[in-house]
Amino acid sequence: MTNARVPRADWAEDHHDIALVDASGRQLAKKRISDDAKGFAELIALLAEHGDSVDAPIPVAIETSRGLLVSSLRATGRPVYAINPLAVARYRDRHSVARKKSDAVDAAALANILRTDMAAHRPLPADSELVQAIAVLARAQQDAVWDRGQAHNKLRSQLREFYPAILEAFANHKHGLCSREARAILAAAPTPTAAERLTRRRLHSLLKLAGRVRGIEAEANRLHEVFQRDHLHQLPQVEAALGQQTSALLRQLNAACLNADQLEEATTQIFAEHPDASVIRSFPGLGSLTGARVLAEIGDDRHRFANASSLKAYAGSAPVTRTSGKSCTVMSRRIKNQRLAAVGYVWAFVSLTKSPGARAHYDRRKAAGDRHVAAQRNLFNRFMGMLFHCLQNGTAYDESTAFPLQPPQDLSVHAA
């Protein structure tokens, strides 16, 4: 170790336990600080007392990668290591079989992990302020999309119990119950009895209010015909109560849709300001939103990943090989960045209609025996290698370089 002092901060909601050890493992200091500016000043003073300097900052190990303390430590330019709590628990068992645990014990364990195994852990990336802001918005937007899907499923499950007409009316709509038309009609008629009373003129007004500009008259007639069909009904009072519950679920869905839309706009705007945006958007299948999600997870620290293989493992696209004696098993990777893996499948699927080379690669994998998901993952794995190269060299994606041999392909998607 080049630096003989290693502090560790045990993270909590209102305080942090600090342990400072030297290269031999001897504890130099321990302290409990508050989770505020005063506590941070005490930590900096403690580090300075034991030789911390700008040229040789003392590295810090902590059990979380988020929070004001972590952000402030990163702003000082020192290496900050986020250690998985499971790894801390395993290391604690190496030194004591009594299974005792306290924040002070964990602080010392973390410091010793960094002292003995620093090379086995990676510090938090030195991402720019802009990419950190992109990460906040992109992850929030992705969470909002997941919340929207959950709210949609709850509402749909509710409507199946007593309101099949509205499900039938929007069964073929691209956005289903999340569409503005469906939500506007549900707000005006939360029960099937109320929907039966909707006139064509009222439906026309609701569709126009929802933003529809074409085929309003035909759509109003279609909806009126669907709502006038014979359907089973709950008892009147039960139906009214279910209608009240539906209105409550609809408000949740409206809020989730609004959050997703507003965060998408904010994410795409700030993503366009980043210098890597043009390189990322040059790839087939990546737009502003999906590109922002990719950049949010990989960051813009060029030294974060040693090579393309490291990035592929982080994304979960590279397989895991397990060998023992004559046995050799290749399996999909389970430990990965779930957000990056999620956008990877979207990226690979969309690229099938945008890139002849990607489509040919996918077809070759299917012909070799891969199922749809495995072929997509293999395509995503190849794209991640290309992305690593393009970002390292500041070059845009080139189809002829990425897929040199490209026989003519039909770009229609027929996933099994």
PDB file of N, CA and C in Angstrom, residues 308-350:
ATOM      1  N   ALA A 308     -13.119  -4.030 -22.736  1.00  0.00           N
ATOM      2  CA  ALA A 308     -14.499  -4.285 -23.141  1.00  0.00           C
ATOM      3  C   ALA A 308     -15.107  -5.453 -22.379  1.00  0.00           C
ATOM      4  N   SER A 309     -14.297  -6.434 -22.025  1.00  0.00           N
ATOM      5  CA  SER A 309     -14.807  -7.590 -21.279  1.00  0.00           C
ATOM      6  C   SER A 309     -15.351  -7.176 -19.919  1.00  0.00           C
ATOM      7  N   SER A 310     -14.691  -6.218 -19.274  1.00  0.00           N
ATOM      8  CA  SER A 310     -15.167  -5.733 -17.980  1.00  0.00           C
ATOM      9  C   SER A 310     -16.524  -5.058 -18.119  1.00  0.00           C
ATOM     10  N   LEU A 311     -16.680  -4.266 -19.169  1.00  0.00           N
ATOM     11  CA  LEU A 311     -17.962  -3.605 -19.407  1.00  0.00           C
ATOM     12  C   LEU A 311     -19.061  -4.623 -19.705  1.00  0.00           C
ATOM     13  N   LYS A 312     -18.739  -5.647 -20.482  1.00  0.00           N
ATOM     14  CA  LYS A 312     -19.720  -6.673 -20.805  1.00  0.00           C
ATOM     15  C   LYS A 312     -20.152  -7.444 -19.564  1.00  0.00           C
ATOM     16  N   ALA A 313     -19.202  -7.729 -18.676  1.00  0.00           N
ATOM     17  CA  ALA A 313     -19.548  -8.423 -17.437  1.00  0.00           C
ATOM     18  C   ALA A 313     -20.424  -7.543 -16.560  1.00  0.00           C
ATOM     19  N   TYR A 314     -20.126  -6.250 -16.512  1.00  0.00           N
ATOM     20  CA  TYR A 314     -20.916  -5.306 -15.720  1.00  0.00           C
ATOM     21  C   TYR A 314     -22.344  -5.226 -16.251  1.00  0.00           C
ATOM     22  N   ALA A 315     -22.489  -5.265 -17.565  1.00  0.00           N
ATOM     23  CA  ALA A 315     -23.813  -5.197 -18.183  1.00  0.00           C
ATOM     24  C   ALA A 315     -24.572  -6.517 -18.108  1.00  0.00           C
ATOM     25  N   GLY A 316     -23.876  -7.603 -17.805  1.00  0.00           N
ATOM     26  CA  GLY A 316     -24.527  -8.905 -17.728  1.00  0.00           C
ATOM     27  C   GLY A 316     -24.709  -9.578 -19.065  1.00  0.00           C
ATOM     28  N   SER A 317     -24.116  -9.019 -20.125  1.00  0.00           N
ATOM     29  CA  SER A 317     -24.270  -9.630 -21.450  1.00  0.00           C
ATOM     30  C   SER A 317     -23.288 -10.775 -21.664  1.00  0.00           C
ATOM     31  N   ALA A 318     -22.132 -10.717 -20.998  1.00  0.00           N
ATOM     32  CA  ALA A 318     -21.150 -11.787 -21.146  1.00  0.00           C
ATOM     33  C   ALA A 318     -21.548 -12.979 -20.286  1.00  0.00           C
ATOM     34  N   PRO A 319     -21.427 -14.204 -20.789  1.00  0.00           N
ATOM     35  CA  PRO A 319     -21.806 -15.387 -20.011  1.00  0.00           C
ATOM     36  C   PRO A 319     -20.789 -15.704 -18.930  1.00  0.00           C
ATOM     37  N   VAL A 320     -21.168 -16.584 -18.024  1.00  0.00           N
ATOM     38  CA  VAL A 320     -20.288 -17.052 -16.963  1.00  0.00           C
ATOM     39  C   VAL A 320     -19.941 -18.510 -17.242  1.00  0.00           C
ATOM     40  N   THR A 321     -18.652 -18.827 -17.198  1.00  0.00           N
ATOM     41  CA  THR A 321     -18.194 -20.202 -17.441  1.00  0.00           C
ATOM     42  C   THR A 321     -17.790 -20.840 -16.123  1.00  0.00           C
ATOM     43  N   ARG A 322     -18.341 -21.999 -15.846  1.00  0.00           N
ATOM     44  CA  ARG A 322     -18.014 -22.747 -14.632  1.00  0.00           C
ATOM     45  C   ARG A 322     -17.397 -24.085 -15.037  1.00  0.00           C
ATOM     46  N   THR A 323     -16.156 -24.301 -14.619  1.00  0.00           N
ATOM     47  CA  THR A 323     -15.458 -25.532 -14.971  1.00  0.00           C
ATOM     48  C   THR A 323     -15.011 -26.249 -13.712  1.00  0.00           C
ATOM     49  N   SER A 324     -15.113 -27.562 -13.741  1.00  0.00           N
ATOM     50  CA  SER A 324     -14.641 -28.398 -12.647  1.00  0.00           C
ATOM     51  C   SER A 324     -14.307 -29.764 -13.233  1.00  0.00           C
ATOM     52  N   GLY A 325     -13.016 -30.069 -13.277  1.00  0.00           N
ATOM     53  CA  GLY A 325     -12.606 -31.330 -13.879  1.00  0.00           C
ATOM     54  C   GLY A 325     -12.955 -31.360 -15.359  1.00  0.00           C
ATOM     55  N   LYS A 326     -13.727 -32.356 -15.766  1.00  0.00           N
ATOM     56  CA  LYS A 326     -14.127 -32.478 -17.154  1.00  0.00           C
ATOM     57  C   LYS A 326     -15.440 -31.748 -17.443  1.00  0.00           C
ATOM     58  N   SER A 327     -16.033 -31.188 -16.407  1.00  0.00           N
ATOM     59  CA  SER A 327     -17.306 -30.487 -16.567  1.00  0.00           C
ATOM     60  C   SER A 327     -17.065 -29.018 -16.921  1.00  0.00           C
ATOM     61  N   CYS A 328     -17.819 -28.523 -17.878  1.00  0.00           N
ATOM     62  CA  CYS A 328     -17.741 -27.117 -18.288  1.00  0.00           C
ATOM     63  C   CYS A 328     -19.151 -26.637 -18.634  1.00  0.00           C
ATOM     64  N   THR A 329     -19.628 -25.641 -17.908  1.00  0.00           N
ATOM     65  CA  THR A 329     -20.976 -25.128 -18.101  1.00  0.00           C
ATOM     66  C   THR A 329     -20.921 -23.632 -18.366  1.00  0.00           C
ATOM     67  N   VAL A 330     -21.610 -23.199 -19.408  1.00  0.00           N
ATOM     68  CA  VAL A 330     -21.707 -21.782 -19.747  1.00  0.00           C
ATOM     69  C   VAL A 330     -23.114 -21.317 -19.405  1.00  0.00           C
ATOM     70  N   MET A 331     -23.219 -20.309 -18.541  1.00  0.00           N
ATOM     71  CA  MET A 331     -24.519 -19.851 -18.046  1.00  0.00           C
ATOM     72  C   MET A 331     -24.637 -18.340 -18.220  1.00  0.00           C
ATOM     73  N   SER A 332     -25.874 -17.874 -18.255  1.00  0.00           N
ATOM     74  CA  SER A 332     -26.104 -16.434 -18.305  1.00  0.00           C
ATOM     75  C   SER A 332     -25.748 -15.821 -16.956  1.00  0.00           C
ATOM     76  N   ARG A 333     -25.315 -14.587 -16.974  1.00  0.00           N
ATOM     77  CA  ARG A 333     -24.828 -13.913 -15.772  1.00  0.00           C
ATOM     78  C   ARG A 333     -26.010 -13.345 -14.979  1.00  0.00           C
ATOM     79  N   ARG A 334     -26.070 -13.661 -13.700  1.00  0.00           N
ATOM     80  CA  ARG A 334     -27.153 -13.182 -12.840  1.00  0.00           C
ATOM     81  C   ARG A 334     -26.757 -11.929 -12.052  1.00  0.00           C
ATOM     82  N   ILE A 335     -25.490 -11.840 -11.653  1.00  0.00           N
ATOM     83  CA  ILE A 335     -25.015 -10.673 -10.928  1.00  0.00           C
ATOM     84  C   ILE A 335     -24.580  -9.639 -11.955  1.00  0.00           C
ATOM     85  N   LYS A 336     -25.327  -8.556 -12.054  1.00  0.00           N
ATOM     86  CA  LYS A 336     -25.081  -7.562 -13.107  1.00  0.00           C
ATOM     87  C   LYS A 336     -25.797  -6.273 -12.741  1.00  0.00           C
ATOM     88  N   ASN A 337     -25.592  -5.269 -13.558  1.00  0.00           N
ATOM     89  CA  ASN A 337     -26.338  -4.028 -13.421  1.00  0.00           C
ATOM     90  C   ASN A 337     -27.703  -4.248 -14.075  1.00  0.00           C
ATOM     91  N   GLN A 338     -28.732  -4.378 -13.247  1.00  0.00           N
ATOM     92  CA  GLN A 338     -30.045  -4.750 -13.757  1.00  0.00           C
ATOM     93  C   GLN A 338     -30.634  -3.676 -14.675  1.00  0.00           C
ATOM     94  N   ARG A 339     -30.362  -2.422 -14.381  1.00  0.00           N
ATOM     95  CA  ARG A 339     -30.902  -1.347 -15.214  1.00  0.00           C
ATOM     96  C   ARG A 339     -30.260  -1.367 -16.610  1.00  0.00           C
ATOM     97  N   LEU A 340     -28.951  -1.568 -16.656  1.00  0.00           N
ATOM     98  CA  LEU A 340     -28.266  -1.625 -17.945  1.00  0.00           C
ATOM     99  C   LEU A 340     -28.692  -2.860 -18.728  1.00  0.00           C
ATOM    100  N   ALA A 341     -28.868  -3.978 -18.031  1.00  0.00           N
ATOM    101  CA  ALA A 341     -29.324  -5.197 -18.705  1.00  0.00           C
ATOM    102  C   ALA A 341     -30.728  -5.018 -19.270  1.00  0.00           C
ATOM    103  N   ALA A 342     -31.594  -4.305 -18.535  1.00  0.00           N
ATOM    104  CA  ALA A 342     -32.968  -4.098 -18.996  1.00  0.00           C
ATOM    105  C   ALA A 342     -33.015  -3.276 -20.276  1.00  0.00           C
ATOM    106  N   VAL A 343     -32.221  -2.211 -20.318  1.00  0.00           N
ATOM    107  CA  VAL A 343     -32.221  -1.391 -21.532  1.00  0.00           C
ATOM    108  C   VAL A 343     -31.502  -2.114 -22.665  1.00  0.00           C
ATOM    109  N   GLY A 344     -30.614  -3.051 -22.324  1.00  0.00           N
ATOM    110  CA  GLY A 344     -29.893  -3.790 -23.352  1.00  0.00           C
ATOM    111  C   GLY A 344     -30.803  -4.632 -24.225  1.00  0.00           C
ATOM    112  N   TYR A 345     -31.804  -5.264 -23.615  1.00  0.00           N
ATOM    113  CA  TYR A 345     -32.731  -6.072 -24.408  1.00  0.00           C
ATOM    114  C   TYR A 345     -33.585  -5.193 -25.322  1.00  0.00           C
ATOM    115  N   VAL A 346     -33.974  -4.032 -24.842  1.00  0.00           N
ATOM    116  CA  VAL A 346     -34.710  -3.095 -25.693  1.00  0.00           C
ATOM    117  C   VAL A 346     -33.835  -2.645 -26.850  1.00  0.00           C
ATOM    118  N   TRP A 347     -32.595  -2.311 -26.537  1.00  0.00           N
ATOM    119  CA  TRP A 347     -31.638  -1.880 -27.562  1.00  0.00           C
ATOM    120  C   TRP A 347     -31.473  -2.958 -28.633  1.00  0.00           C
ATOM    121  N   ALA A 348     -31.243  -4.183 -28.214  1.00  0.00           N
ATOM    122  CA  ALA A 348     -31.018  -5.264 -29.173  1.00  0.00           C
ATOM    123  C   ALA A 348     -32.257  -5.521 -30.028  1.00  0.00           C
ATOM    124  N   PHE A 349     -33.433  -5.469 -29.409  1.00  0.00           N
ATOM    125  CA  PHE A 349     -34.664  -5.762 -30.152  1.00  0.00           C
ATOM    126  C   PHE A 349     -34.942  -4.698 -31.206  1.00  0.00           C
ATOM    127  N   VAL A 350     -34.800  -3.427 -30.840  1.00  0.00           N
ATOM    128  CA  VAL A 350     -35.070  -2.344 -31.785  1.00  0.00           C
ATOM    129  C   VAL A 350     -34.058  -2.353 -32.923  1.00  0.00           C
TER     130      VAL A 350
END
